[in-house]
Amino acid sequence: MSRESFPQIVTANALIEGDVVYLTEAHGWTRELSEALVLTNPTDAELALAEGDAQVAQVVGCYLANVRLTASGPQPVHFREDFRRRGPSNYAHGKQAEGSAHTPADTPADTPTAAKAISAA
Amino acid sequence: MYVYDDFDTEFLAERNRQFRAQVERRINGSLTEDEFKPLRLMNGLYLQLHAYMLRVAIPYGTLNPHQMRKLAEVADRWDKGYGHFTTRQNIQFNWPKLADVPDIMDSLAEAGIHAIQTSGNTIRNVTSDHFAAAAADEIADPRPVAELIRQWSTDHPEFQFLPRKFKVAVTGSEIDRAVTKAHDIGLRMVRRDGEAGFEVIVGGGLGRTPMIGKVLREFLPVADLLPYLEAIVSTYNLLGRRDNKFKARIKITVHENGIERIRELVEARFIDNRPKFDAEATEAQLARIEAMFQAPDLPAACDLPYQAAYAADPAFRAWADTNLHPHRNPDYAIVTISLKAHGATPGDATSDQMRLIADLAEAYGHSEIRISHEQNVILPHIARADLPALYKALRVQGLAVANVGLISDIIACPGMDYCALATARSIPVAQEIATHFDALKLEHDIGPLKIKISGCINACGHHHVGHIGILGLDRAGVENYQITLGGDGSEDAVLGTRTGPGFAYDQIVPAIERIIRAYLAQRLSPAETFLAAYKRLGLAPFKAALYDQEGADAA
Ligand code: SF4
C-alpha cells in the first residue's frame, strides 16, 4: 500500500461522556471535526498529540487520525473515523442525533431503511 | 433461581463502594487512565467508539421479571431506552456516562445483578443452555453447577490476572445449545452407572485462531468439579503465554503443549488440590443452590385453545412452527421470543419490550426468563393452552416474529457501529440480509439456517460456527466481508471453511443470495437443510455460485 502522507488531527474520547472529541487550536476540545486543529507536519502532530495526552482529566485515548482537506473543512480518510464523527448506522444516536455531525455528500447513504427508531435519550 | 444471601449482597455492595471511589478518583485526577482502565474493566466498563459501554452479566442466561424490569429502568434512566443482549448471555448498555456508572451499579445491585468479571483477564460470566430445566432432552439442570462456578470464580484471588480472558460453558443435555466446544472450558453433563458427572472439554475458542475443544477428562464426578477446575485454570495460569496476547488463550497452550501434557499437569495438580477443598461443604453448597432452582409446579393443562388457534390462524401457526421447542412436560412448550425482527438490530430490546417480557413471564411463565447466546429471549415454561394469548400479547411490542432458526435469526456482534476493536460493521449486514430475504418471501422455504456475523477476527459473532459465517475486515481502508460455509456450533461442532476472496459491503448480500439460490437449486428436497446439503455437496457448487462469472451474472 502506498504511504500517502495526510494532514492529521488529534482525536480522543471525552472522559465523562465518552464521546468523540478533537483537539483545537486553542488547546481545548471540540465535538466538531470542522473545528479541529489540522496538523500538516509530523513534528507538529507529535507535539499536539503529547499535548492531548497530557490532558488526562478531560480525555481518554488520544491518537492522530488522517484527514483530507476539503472546502467544507477536514474530512476523515478512514471509514472508522467517519463513523466516529457521525454515530452508529443502526440508530440515529451519537453525533448525528445531536445535530453536530456534518453529513457530507461522501457519506455512504447505506443506513438501512428499516432500522427501528429508538428515541434518543 | 439463585437468591442472594447476606454474603452476596454485602460483597456486591462493598465492590460497588470500591468502584464508586475509583471512579471519583479518576474524575478528580488522582488516577490516570492507565491506572483506572484495569479497574473499570474488572467491572465491565469499556470505552467504545462513541461512548462508554457497560456490560452487565446475566449468569447462565437466567433472569427473573424483577431483574428484567431493572434492566429496563437502567436503559431509561441512564441510557437510550434499550439494551443489547450478547452472544455470551450478557447485556450491554451503549451510552452510559462515566459519572453515572456507580449509580447504575447500585441500582442493578438492588435486583441482584452486577457487571463483575464481564471483562478483563479473568473467568468470565459462566454461560449455559438457555433451555435448562425445560428441554425434554436434558439429563439435569446445569445452572446450579454454573452458579457454583460463578461463586468459586468471582474475585478468586489467584485468577484475577490470567494470561487472557477465560470462558466456561455448562450444558446439562446431550444436545449442545451452549457451544461448549468453543469455550476455554466446556462441561457436558453425562451419567456413568447412575452417577452424575461431566465430560470436561478444554481449549476450544473462536477468534484469531479458531479451535474446537478437546476432551480432557471423559468423566469427572460432580464432587471433584471445583478442585479439577482449579487445577485446569492454575495450570493455564502458569503455562499460558504472557509474551504474546494473540497466543495467550488456553487453546494455544493446549495446542503448543499437546492435550496429553496438559492432562498430566492438570491431573497432578488436581491430586494436590483435592485435599484443600472441603468436599462436604461444596456438596452442601451445591444442594443449597439446587434447592433454589426447583423447577416450578406445572399443573396439567388442556391444549385445546392451542389446537384451535393453530388451525384457525396462519400467522400463529407460522410462529408456533418456528418459535416453540418441546418441553419435558407435553402440556407445555418452550417459547423463544425473537429479538430479530426483520431490519432490527439483532439482540436489541427496548425498555418497553423488556417490561412486556417481564409481565408475560409473570402472567404465563412461572416468572422465568432466559437469554440465549443466539441473542433471543426464552420463556421456558408456557402452558400450551396459554400460547395464543401469549402470542397476541407479544405482537403488541413487535415480539412475535416467526423466524427462530431461520435466515433472519442472525447472530451479529456490534461491529464497527460500536466496538472499538472492529474492522468493519456487522449490524447493517444482518439488517439487510434479513430485510432482503423477507422481501423475497424465501425465508420459510429456505428453512433452518444459522448465519453468524463478526466485525473482526475476535469472532464475538461466532462466524466460524455459522452455517454461513461472515467476517468483516478492513482491506486497504475499505470494508470487506469474508464468507465461511459449513460451520456448526452444536455437539457436532465444526469450523466453517473459507470460500475464497471477500466481498465489498454492497456485494455481500448479493453474494449470500447466490449461495442460497445454489442451495435451493441443488437440495434433494425441502427436508434437506442447508447444512445437510453442504455436507453432501461440499464447497464446490457454492464456490462456483459465488465466484464464477455465470454465477455473478445470474445474481
Ligand atoms: S467480533 Fe470484533 S467487532 Fe465484533 S464485538 Fe467482538 S471485538 Fe468487536
XYZ file of C-alpha atoms and ligand atoms in Angstrom:
684
model
C 0.000 0.000 0.000
C 1.424 3.397 -0.876
C 2.137 5.573 2.105
C 0.469 8.762 1.109
C 1.025 11.349 3.800
C -2.049 13.132 5.072
C -2.652 16.074 7.354
C -3.650 14.902 10.814
C -5.873 15.806 13.718
C -5.697 14.753 17.370
C -8.772 12.855 18.481
C -9.845 11.144 21.709
C -12.924 10.333 23.778
C -14.178 12.705 26.462
C -13.507 11.382 29.958
C -17.021 11.755 31.364
C -19.303 11.422 28.327
C -17.059 9.076 26.365
C -17.950 10.769 23.088
C -15.549 11.715 20.304
C -13.588 14.948 20.655
C -10.898 16.719 18.652
C -8.076 18.974 19.834
C -8.498 22.613 18.831
C -6.034 25.344 18.057
C -6.988 26.999 21.352
C -5.682 23.906 23.214
C -9.190 22.821 24.120
C -11.500 20.124 22.776
C -14.361 20.275 20.318
C -17.054 17.785 19.299
C -16.875 19.085 15.720
C -14.322 17.755 13.298
C -14.611 21.038 11.360
C -13.182 22.866 14.379
C -10.231 20.532 14.856
C -6.664 21.746 14.704
C -5.184 20.361 11.475
C -1.516 19.447 11.597
C 0.374 19.337 8.361
C 3.787 18.241 9.512
C 4.735 15.211 11.609
C 6.692 17.148 14.236
C 3.749 19.416 14.996
C 1.487 16.384 15.025
C 3.622 14.612 17.645
C 3.741 17.747 19.783
C -0.023 18.161 19.577
C -0.521 14.509 20.454
C 1.687 14.916 23.529
C -0.340 17.964 24.489
C -3.581 15.999 24.143
C -2.196 13.035 26.068
C -1.293 15.311 28.942
C -4.916 16.337 29.432
C -5.806 13.203 31.394
C -8.587 14.918 33.285
C -10.506 15.709 30.101
C -9.929 12.914 27.628
C -9.032 9.263 27.160
C -7.100 7.520 24.402
C -5.606 10.299 22.262
C -4.318 9.427 18.837
C -3.583 11.003 15.485
C -6.005 10.415 12.629
C -5.529 11.247 8.974
C -7.768 13.781 7.282
C -8.264 15.179 3.827
C -8.652 18.915 3.470
C -11.740 19.994 1.569
C -13.682 23.196 1.063
C -16.012 22.123 3.897
C -13.116 21.503 6.268
C -11.166 18.387 7.210
C -12.765 15.053 6.260
C -11.812 11.622 7.630
C -9.672 9.431 5.426
C -10.640 6.129 7.051
C -14.229 4.884 7.411
C -13.682 4.258 11.131
C -13.133 7.966 11.655
C -16.160 8.702 9.535
C -18.305 6.538 11.843
C -16.743 8.145 14.892
C -17.746 11.625 13.820
C -21.252 10.519 12.826
C -22.510 7.791 15.163
C -23.743 4.229 14.668
C -25.549 3.241 11.464
C -28.400 1.334 13.129
C -29.885 4.219 15.130
C -29.722 7.977 14.800
C -27.710 8.183 18.001
C -24.412 9.827 18.776
C -23.278 12.950 16.988
C -25.758 12.621 14.124
C -28.584 12.909 16.703
C -27.029 15.892 18.414
C -27.123 17.777 15.155
C -23.425 18.434 15.357
C -22.236 15.998 12.743
C -21.950 17.062 9.173
C -23.437 14.703 6.683
C -21.257 15.449 3.727
C -22.089 14.164 0.285
C -19.408 11.490 0.512
C -21.020 9.795 3.498
C -22.224 6.403 2.292
C -26.009 6.515 2.059
C -26.336 2.980 3.308
C -28.142 3.298 6.584
C -30.764 0.565 6.485
C -34.190 1.965 5.905
C -35.823 -0.489 8.248
C -33.684 0.467 11.246
C -36.035 0.656 14.168
C -36.377 4.118 15.584
C -35.455 4.236 19.214
C -35.821 7.607 20.808
C -32.619 9.373 21.665
C -32.382 9.979 25.387
C -33.359 -19.280 40.659
C -30.442 -18.356 42.868
C -31.286 -15.812 45.547
C -28.505 -13.711 47.031
C -27.756 -14.299 50.687
C -26.301 -11.684 53.045
C -22.778 -12.567 51.987
C -23.537 -11.972 48.273
C -25.395 -8.745 48.997
C -22.637 -7.364 51.191
C -19.937 -8.486 48.758
C -21.655 -6.667 45.917
C -22.280 -3.534 47.975
C -18.624 -3.433 49.026
C -17.478 -3.954 45.477
C -19.740 -1.130 44.285
C -18.430 1.177 47.034
C -14.893 0.443 45.872
C -15.763 1.147 42.274
C -17.552 4.381 43.187
C -14.387 5.566 44.914
C -12.274 4.525 41.929
C -14.494 6.478 39.536
C -14.313 9.517 41.816
C -10.537 9.304 41.902
C -10.388 9.044 38.124
C -12.643 12.062 37.686
C -10.758 14.181 40.209
C -7.480 13.309 38.511
C -5.908 11.149 41.231
C -5.916 8.150 38.922
C -4.560 8.185 35.379
C -6.337 6.265 32.654
C -3.606 3.617 32.727
C -4.302 3.100 36.410
C -8.057 3.236 36.049
C -8.528 1.064 32.967
C -7.911 -2.333 34.618
C -10.234 -1.294 37.446
C -13.095 -0.315 35.149
C -12.600 -3.436 33.061
C -12.917 -5.584 36.196
C -16.355 -4.024 36.472
C -17.483 -4.425 32.889
C -16.951 -0.824 31.808
C -15.461 -0.406 28.340
C -14.791 2.664 26.254
C -16.075 2.175 22.724
C -16.208 4.268 19.587
C -18.910 6.745 20.583
C -19.292 6.282 24.332
C -18.658 4.052 27.308
C -20.299 0.648 27.295
C -21.378 -1.208 30.410
C -21.579 -4.978 30.121
C -23.825 -6.495 32.752
C -23.706 -10.223 33.473
C -26.749 -12.433 33.148
C -25.290 -15.500 34.839
C -26.076 -18.647 32.800
C -28.675 -16.599 30.946
C -31.273 -16.623 33.726
C -33.293 -13.562 34.754
C -36.410 -13.037 36.821
C -39.032 -10.418 35.919
C -37.820 -8.059 38.640
C -34.327 -8.115 37.122
C -35.663 -7.623 33.609
C -37.583 -4.550 34.800
C -34.405 -3.315 36.429
C -32.579 -3.571 33.100
C -35.423 -1.596 31.502
C -35.135 1.041 34.221
C -31.376 1.384 33.690
C -31.978 1.680 29.941
C -34.473 4.502 30.501
C -32.725 6.392 33.274
C -29.133 6.263 32.151
C -29.071 5.032 28.578
C -31.109 5.462 25.407
C -34.048 3.245 26.242
C -32.679 -0.061 25.012
C -30.109 -2.747 25.727
C -28.160 -5.195 23.587
C -28.148 -8.886 24.518
C -24.869 -10.522 23.565
C -23.631 -13.931 22.478
C -22.300 -14.529 25.987
C -25.632 -14.051 27.728
C -24.729 -10.558 28.873
C -26.500 -7.276 28.244
C -24.655 -4.194 27.061
C -25.675 -0.587 27.556
C -24.077 1.512 24.857
C -24.370 5.053 26.201
C -23.658 5.373 29.939
C -21.704 8.371 31.229
C -18.752 7.659 33.471
C -20.076 9.721 36.359
C -23.382 7.784 36.317
C -21.908 4.294 36.343
C -21.628 3.948 40.160
C -25.341 4.796 40.465
C -26.158 2.278 37.738
C -24.199 -0.389 39.625
C -26.052 0.345 42.859
C -29.359 0.259 41.042
C -28.540 -3.107 39.433
C -27.457 -4.483 42.812
C -30.987 -3.849 44.124
C -32.052 -6.659 41.793
C -29.010 -8.843 42.457
C -27.218 -8.133 39.192
C -23.679 -6.984 38.603
C -21.007 -6.413 35.986
C -18.172 -8.176 37.794
C -15.755 -10.117 35.595
C -17.631 -9.340 32.407
C -14.302 -8.142 31.038
C -10.609 -8.342 31.874
C -8.342 -11.376 32.012
C -10.473 -13.277 34.474
C -13.011 -16.085 34.481
C -15.968 -14.502 32.696
C -19.702 -14.937 33.046
C -20.470 -18.669 33.047
C -22.843 -19.473 30.201
C -25.287 -22.315 29.890
C -28.129 -23.911 27.985
C -30.964 -21.398 27.618
C -33.464 -24.286 27.671
C -32.149 -25.515 31.037
C -34.682 -27.281 33.262
C -37.243 -27.293 30.468
C -35.868 -29.246 27.499
C -37.144 -32.763 27.026
C -33.636 -33.963 26.175
C -31.979 -32.835 29.404
C -30.185 -35.014 31.974
C -30.321 -32.374 34.708
C -30.444 -28.608 35.148
C -26.882 -27.315 34.548
C -27.479 -23.978 36.303
C -26.795 -24.997 39.924
C -23.326 -26.090 38.827
C -22.942 -22.913 36.786
C -23.863 -20.886 39.884
C -21.369 -22.868 41.965
C -18.701 -22.000 39.389
C -19.764 -18.344 39.464
C -19.290 -18.263 43.224
C -15.942 -20.066 43.053
C -14.600 -17.838 40.285
C -15.888 -14.457 41.489
C -12.989 -12.486 42.928
C -10.901 -15.690 43.008
C -7.609 -14.243 44.277
C -5.401 -16.418 42.095
C -7.333 -15.830 38.884
C -7.754 -12.063 38.591
C -4.766 -11.648 36.260
C -4.790 -14.671 33.995
C -2.781 -14.574 30.755
C -6.079 -13.830 28.967
C -9.843 -13.958 29.476
C -11.310 -17.328 30.373
C -14.767 -18.564 29.395
C -16.672 -21.502 30.817
C -19.900 -23.015 29.465
C -22.022 -25.770 31.003
C -24.706 -27.904 29.415
C -26.968 -30.496 31.020
C -28.003 -32.115 27.773
C -26.520 -34.271 25.038
C -27.769 -31.654 22.615
C -25.283 -28.836 22.960
C -27.046 -25.481 22.952
C -24.226 -23.768 24.835
C -21.437 -24.125 22.229
C -19.314 -25.892 24.883
C -16.692 -26.915 22.332
C -15.871 -23.281 21.599
C -15.074 -22.376 25.219
C -11.880 -22.384 27.253
C -13.625 -24.991 29.365
C -16.812 -26.722 28.278
C -18.650 -29.011 30.681
C -21.081 -31.539 29.255
C -23.200 -33.384 31.777
C -23.040 -37.172 31.472
C -24.096 -40.101 33.615
C -21.979 -43.131 34.383
C -23.533 -46.031 36.262
C -26.177 -43.697 37.590
C -23.653 -41.163 38.871
C -23.825 -37.596 37.553
C -20.646 -36.095 36.223
C -19.122 -34.081 33.441
C -17.195 -34.587 30.289
C -14.553 -31.866 30.512
C -13.612 -30.191 27.245
C -10.726 -27.756 27.144
C -9.062 -25.396 24.714
C -11.931 -24.530 22.438
C -12.314 -20.996 21.195
C -13.004 -18.942 18.119
C -11.197 -15.675 17.454
C -7.970 -15.316 15.532
C -7.037 -18.998 15.821
C -10.288 -20.952 15.994
C -10.114 -24.349 17.679
C -12.649 -26.974 18.643
C -12.150 -28.017 22.269
C -10.581 -31.366 23.165
C -11.755 -33.814 25.782
C -9.514 -33.547 28.845
C -11.434 -35.922 31.082
C -14.237 -38.200 29.938
C -15.912 -38.405 33.301
C -15.474 -36.084 36.229
C -17.695 -36.734 39.252
C -19.605 -33.627 40.339
C -17.896 -33.757 43.763
C -14.495 -33.229 42.089
C -15.587 -30.324 39.941
C -14.087 -27.365 41.784
C -10.644 -28.845 42.558
C -10.458 -30.042 38.958
C -11.434 -26.661 37.512
C -8.941 -25.012 39.813
C -6.283 -27.438 38.556
C -7.030 -26.510 34.931
C -7.049 -22.772 35.487
C -3.932 -22.771 37.676
C -2.064 -24.954 35.164
C -3.017 -22.454 32.486
C -2.130 -19.522 34.730
C 1.451 -20.817 34.978
C 1.854 -22.184 31.477
C -0.190 -19.754 29.402
C 1.833 -17.286 27.352
C 2.047 -13.723 28.556
C 4.544 -12.636 25.910
C 2.054 -12.509 23.070
C -1.574 -11.517 23.518
C -2.579 -13.454 20.420
C -1.132 -16.670 21.804
C -2.322 -16.275 25.360
C -5.627 -18.173 25.353
C -5.668 -21.713 26.745
C -6.469 -23.083 23.278
C -2.922 -22.109 22.258
C -1.471 -23.525 25.496
C -3.215 -26.818 24.708
C -2.163 -26.669 21.080
C 1.505 -25.921 21.859
C 1.887 -28.394 24.730
C -0.431 -31.124 23.486
C -3.504 -32.386 25.283
C -1.576 -35.299 26.905
C 0.915 -32.997 28.581
C -1.865 -30.684 29.776
C -3.759 -33.689 31.108
C -0.689 -34.883 33.079
C -0.165 -31.459 34.613
C -3.826 -30.957 35.428
C -4.234 -34.390 36.971
C -1.119 -33.896 39.113
C -2.320 -30.508 40.223
C -5.767 -31.928 40.893
C -4.334 -34.521 43.289
C -2.563 -31.714 45.157
C -5.668 -29.566 45.148
C -8.252 -32.025 46.205
C -7.462 -32.097 49.939
C -7.619 -28.282 50.021
C -11.275 -28.347 49.038
C -13.845 -29.269 51.594
C -15.869 -31.705 49.506
C -18.663 -31.875 52.057
C -19.051 -28.113 52.241
C -19.120 -27.913 48.442
C -21.747 -30.624 48.309
C -23.830 -28.819 50.921
C -23.499 -25.552 48.995
C -24.493 -27.251 45.758
C -27.508 -28.807 47.481
C -28.469 -25.382 48.816
C -28.199 -23.896 45.307
C -30.098 -26.795 43.761
C -32.974 -26.179 46.161
C -33.250 -22.646 44.749
C -33.515 -23.987 41.232
C -36.523 -26.166 41.978
C -38.494 -26.466 38.779
C -41.898 -24.797 39.018
C -45.010 -26.889 39.591
C -46.539 -27.389 36.189
C -50.197 -28.284 36.517
C -51.728 -30.363 33.736
C -53.239 -28.111 31.090
C -55.515 -28.983 28.218
C -54.186 -27.739 24.891
C -57.498 -27.223 23.059
C -57.109 -23.424 22.824
C -53.726 -24.041 21.211
C -55.145 -26.544 18.723
C -57.941 -24.163 17.799
C -55.631 -21.193 17.245
C -53.193 -23.380 15.312
C -55.956 -24.488 12.953
C -57.541 -21.062 12.551
C -54.692 -18.539 12.390
C -51.887 -18.984 9.826
C -49.739 -16.292 11.447
C -49.956 -18.044 14.818
C -49.226 -21.331 13.091
C -46.064 -19.950 11.464
C -44.916 -18.622 14.831
C -45.689 -21.872 16.629
C -43.832 -23.849 13.968
C -40.618 -21.860 14.320
C -40.546 -20.389 17.837
C -41.613 -23.329 20.017
C -39.438 -26.134 21.324
C -40.629 -29.352 23.019
C -40.875 -29.114 26.794
C -40.237 -32.119 29.015
C -43.904 -31.812 30.005
C -46.003 -32.323 26.856
C -48.657 -29.878 28.100
C -46.031 -27.132 27.983
C -43.761 -25.503 25.424
C -40.512 -23.572 25.481
C -41.113 -20.239 23.746
C -38.354 -18.314 22.024
C -39.097 -14.615 21.646
C -37.211 -13.419 18.616
C -35.173 -10.234 19.009
C -34.547 -10.372 15.268
C -37.459 -8.524 13.717
C -36.560 -8.008 10.054
C -34.413 -4.917 9.847
C -33.933 -4.557 13.596
C -30.578 -4.823 15.346
C -30.008 -8.447 16.403
C -30.225 -8.782 20.181
C -31.562 -5.301 20.926
C -34.623 -4.862 23.125
C -36.315 -1.605 24.056
C -37.238 -0.907 27.663
C -40.932 -1.330 26.732
C -40.176 -4.731 25.259
C -38.254 -5.726 28.389
C -41.163 -4.701 30.604
C -43.643 -6.598 28.462
C -41.482 -9.719 28.620
C -41.299 -9.361 32.417
C -45.097 -9.016 32.648
C -45.707 -12.009 30.395
C -43.203 -14.152 32.278
C -45.204 -13.403 35.404
C -48.589 -13.915 33.810
C -47.822 -17.113 31.912
C -44.281 -18.281 32.517
C -43.710 -19.009 36.228
C -41.557 -15.866 36.373
C -38.704 -17.422 34.410
C -36.811 -15.636 31.644
C -33.725 -16.765 29.769
C -31.364 -15.040 27.388
C -29.812 -17.233 24.695
C -26.353 -16.900 23.199
C -28.254 -16.587 19.942
C -29.453 -13.197 21.232
C -33.082 -14.113 21.786
C -35.258 -14.268 24.907
C -36.804 -17.510 26.142
C -39.862 -18.155 28.280
C -39.100 -21.745 29.265
C -42.359 -22.941 30.841
C -45.512 -21.887 28.975
C -48.666 -23.994 29.099
C -49.744 -24.776 25.543
C -53.196 -23.530 26.437
C -51.733 -20.068 27.060
C -49.801 -19.839 23.802
C -52.474 -17.997 21.786
C -52.856 -15.327 24.481
C -49.099 -15.007 24.871
C -48.648 -14.680 21.122
C -51.260 -11.941 20.951
C -49.628 -10.024 23.776
C -46.149 -10.326 22.250
C -47.381 -8.873 18.983
C -48.149 -5.562 20.664
C -44.426 -4.852 21.035
C -43.314 -6.487 17.792
C -42.062 -9.524 19.681
C -43.963 -12.254 17.833
C -41.721 -12.532 14.782
C -41.812 -16.090 13.439
C -38.185 -16.568 12.423
C -36.325 -18.531 15.097
C -33.678 -20.725 13.455
C -34.289 -19.169 10.034
C -32.136 -16.990 7.813
C -33.076 -13.727 9.566
C -32.362 -15.125 13.055
C -28.806 -13.876 12.690
C -26.171 -13.577 15.379
C -24.308 -10.326 14.848
C -21.743 -8.692 17.093
C -21.897 -4.887 17.498
C -19.120 -4.445 14.925
C -17.905 -1.017 13.897
C -21.136 0.671 14.825
C -19.993 0.469 18.465
C -16.957 -1.702 19.071
C -13.538 -0.065 19.238
C -11.832 -3.251 18.045
C -13.947 -3.713 14.941
C -12.553 -3.750 11.434
C -15.963 -3.475 9.743
C -19.669 -3.218 10.523
C -21.832 -6.268 11.305
C -25.238 -4.874 12.243
C -26.246 -3.322 8.895
C -25.190 -6.504 7.089
C -27.506 -8.516 9.347
C -30.293 -5.975 8.870
C -30.018 -6.078 5.115
C -29.852 -9.875 4.843
C -33.000 -10.087 6.983
C -34.967 -7.486 5.032
C -33.754 -8.764 1.672
C -34.893 -12.377 2.161
C -38.086 -11.196 3.815
C -38.876 -9.149 0.721
C -38.132 -12.184 -1.473
C -40.526 -14.230 0.727
C -37.975 -17.033 0.714
C -37.275 -17.325 4.421
C -39.598 -20.199 5.302
C -38.778 -22.035 2.096
C -35.049 -21.900 2.895
C -35.689 -23.437 6.309
C -33.205 -23.888 9.166
C -30.088 -21.808 8.623
C -27.712 -20.083 11.002
C -25.909 -17.015 9.740
C -23.369 -15.533 12.151
C -21.516 -12.269 11.628
C -18.438 -10.847 13.350
C -16.956 -7.391 12.818
C -13.366 -8.537 13.349
C -11.328 -11.681 13.887
C -12.169 -11.757 17.586
C -15.275 -13.612 16.408
C -17.760 -12.490 19.064
C -20.414 -13.190 16.425
C -19.274 -16.876 16.289
C -18.907 -16.687 12.495
C -16.689 -19.802 12.416
C -19.580 -21.940 13.616
C -22.250 -20.334 11.449
C -23.681 -22.492 8.678
C -22.850 -19.327 6.801
C -20.251 -17.232 8.594
C -19.446 -13.645 7.677
C -16.328 -11.871 8.890
C -15.948 -8.134 8.362
C -12.412 -6.937 7.625
C -10.650 -3.752 6.667
C -8.949 -4.280 3.326
C -6.878 -1.218 2.451
C -9.294 1.154 4.112
C -12.485 -0.437 2.748
C -14.932 -2.804 4.464
C -14.607 -6.314 3.089
C -16.525 -9.445 4.070
C -15.145 -12.979 4.087
C -17.534 -15.912 3.910
C -17.145 -19.310 5.584
C -19.512 -22.224 4.973
C -20.409 -25.377 6.840
C -19.613 -24.276 10.373
C -21.625 -25.851 13.173
C -21.810 -24.871 16.836
C -23.744 -27.914 18.017
C -22.489 -31.105 19.694
C -21.011 -31.941 16.263
C -19.011 -28.711 16.307
C -17.104 -27.942 13.096
C -15.351 -24.803 11.907
C -16.553 -23.381 8.631
C -14.390 -23.312 5.510
C -13.474 -20.075 3.790
C -14.917 -19.769 0.328
C -12.227 -17.504 -1.135
C -11.780 -13.762 -1.580
C -14.111 -11.477 0.365
C -16.863 -9.178 -0.855
C -17.350 -5.442 -0.619
C -20.029 -4.026 1.671
C -22.513 -3.562 -1.161
C -21.740 -7.010 -2.598
C -22.149 -9.161 0.492
C -25.949 -9.503 0.399
C -25.964 -10.483 -3.308
C -23.207 -12.996 -2.528
C -25.309 -14.558 0.237
C -28.235 -14.715 -2.173
C -26.106 -16.624 -4.709
C -25.229 -19.176 -2.018
C -28.880 -19.552 -1.060
C -30.021 -19.931 -4.659
C -27.369 -22.601 -5.234
C -28.684 -24.446 -2.184
C -32.323 -24.177 -3.275
C -31.430 -25.441 -6.747
C -29.405 -28.398 -5.503
C -31.118 -29.656 -2.383
C -32.684 -33.099 -2.643
C -35.919 -31.915 -1.098
C -37.073 -29.130 1.204
C -36.316 -31.535 4.058
C -32.603 -31.368 3.290
C -31.331 -28.400 5.296
C -28.638 -26.035 4.098
C -26.088 -27.649 6.396
C -27.015 -31.175 5.274
C -26.814 -30.122 1.621
C -23.435 -28.517 2.233
C -22.142 -31.681 3.887
C -23.306 -33.734 0.916
C -22.185 -31.371 -1.837
C -19.052 -29.809 -0.358
C -17.802 -26.341 -1.110
C -17.543 -26.594 -4.917
C -21.070 -25.689 -6.056
C -21.224 -22.770 -3.630
C -17.822 -21.541 -4.691
C -18.945 -21.696 -8.285
C -22.087 -19.750 -7.450
C -20.024 -17.140 -5.634
C -17.135 -16.619 -7.994
C -17.898 -17.927 -11.471
C -18.863 -15.277 -13.938
C -22.052 -17.210 -14.661
C -22.924 -17.174 -11.011
C -22.258 -13.458 -10.853
C -24.413 -12.786 -13.910
C -27.288 -14.869 -12.654
C -27.491 -12.930 -9.404
S -16.031 -9.612 16.908
Fe -14.689 -7.838 16.925
S -16.036 -6.194 16.243
Fe -17.356 -7.807 16.922
S -17.772 -7.299 19.067
Fe -16.054 -8.760 19.008
S -14.260 -7.459 19.092
Fe -15.962 -6.141 18.482
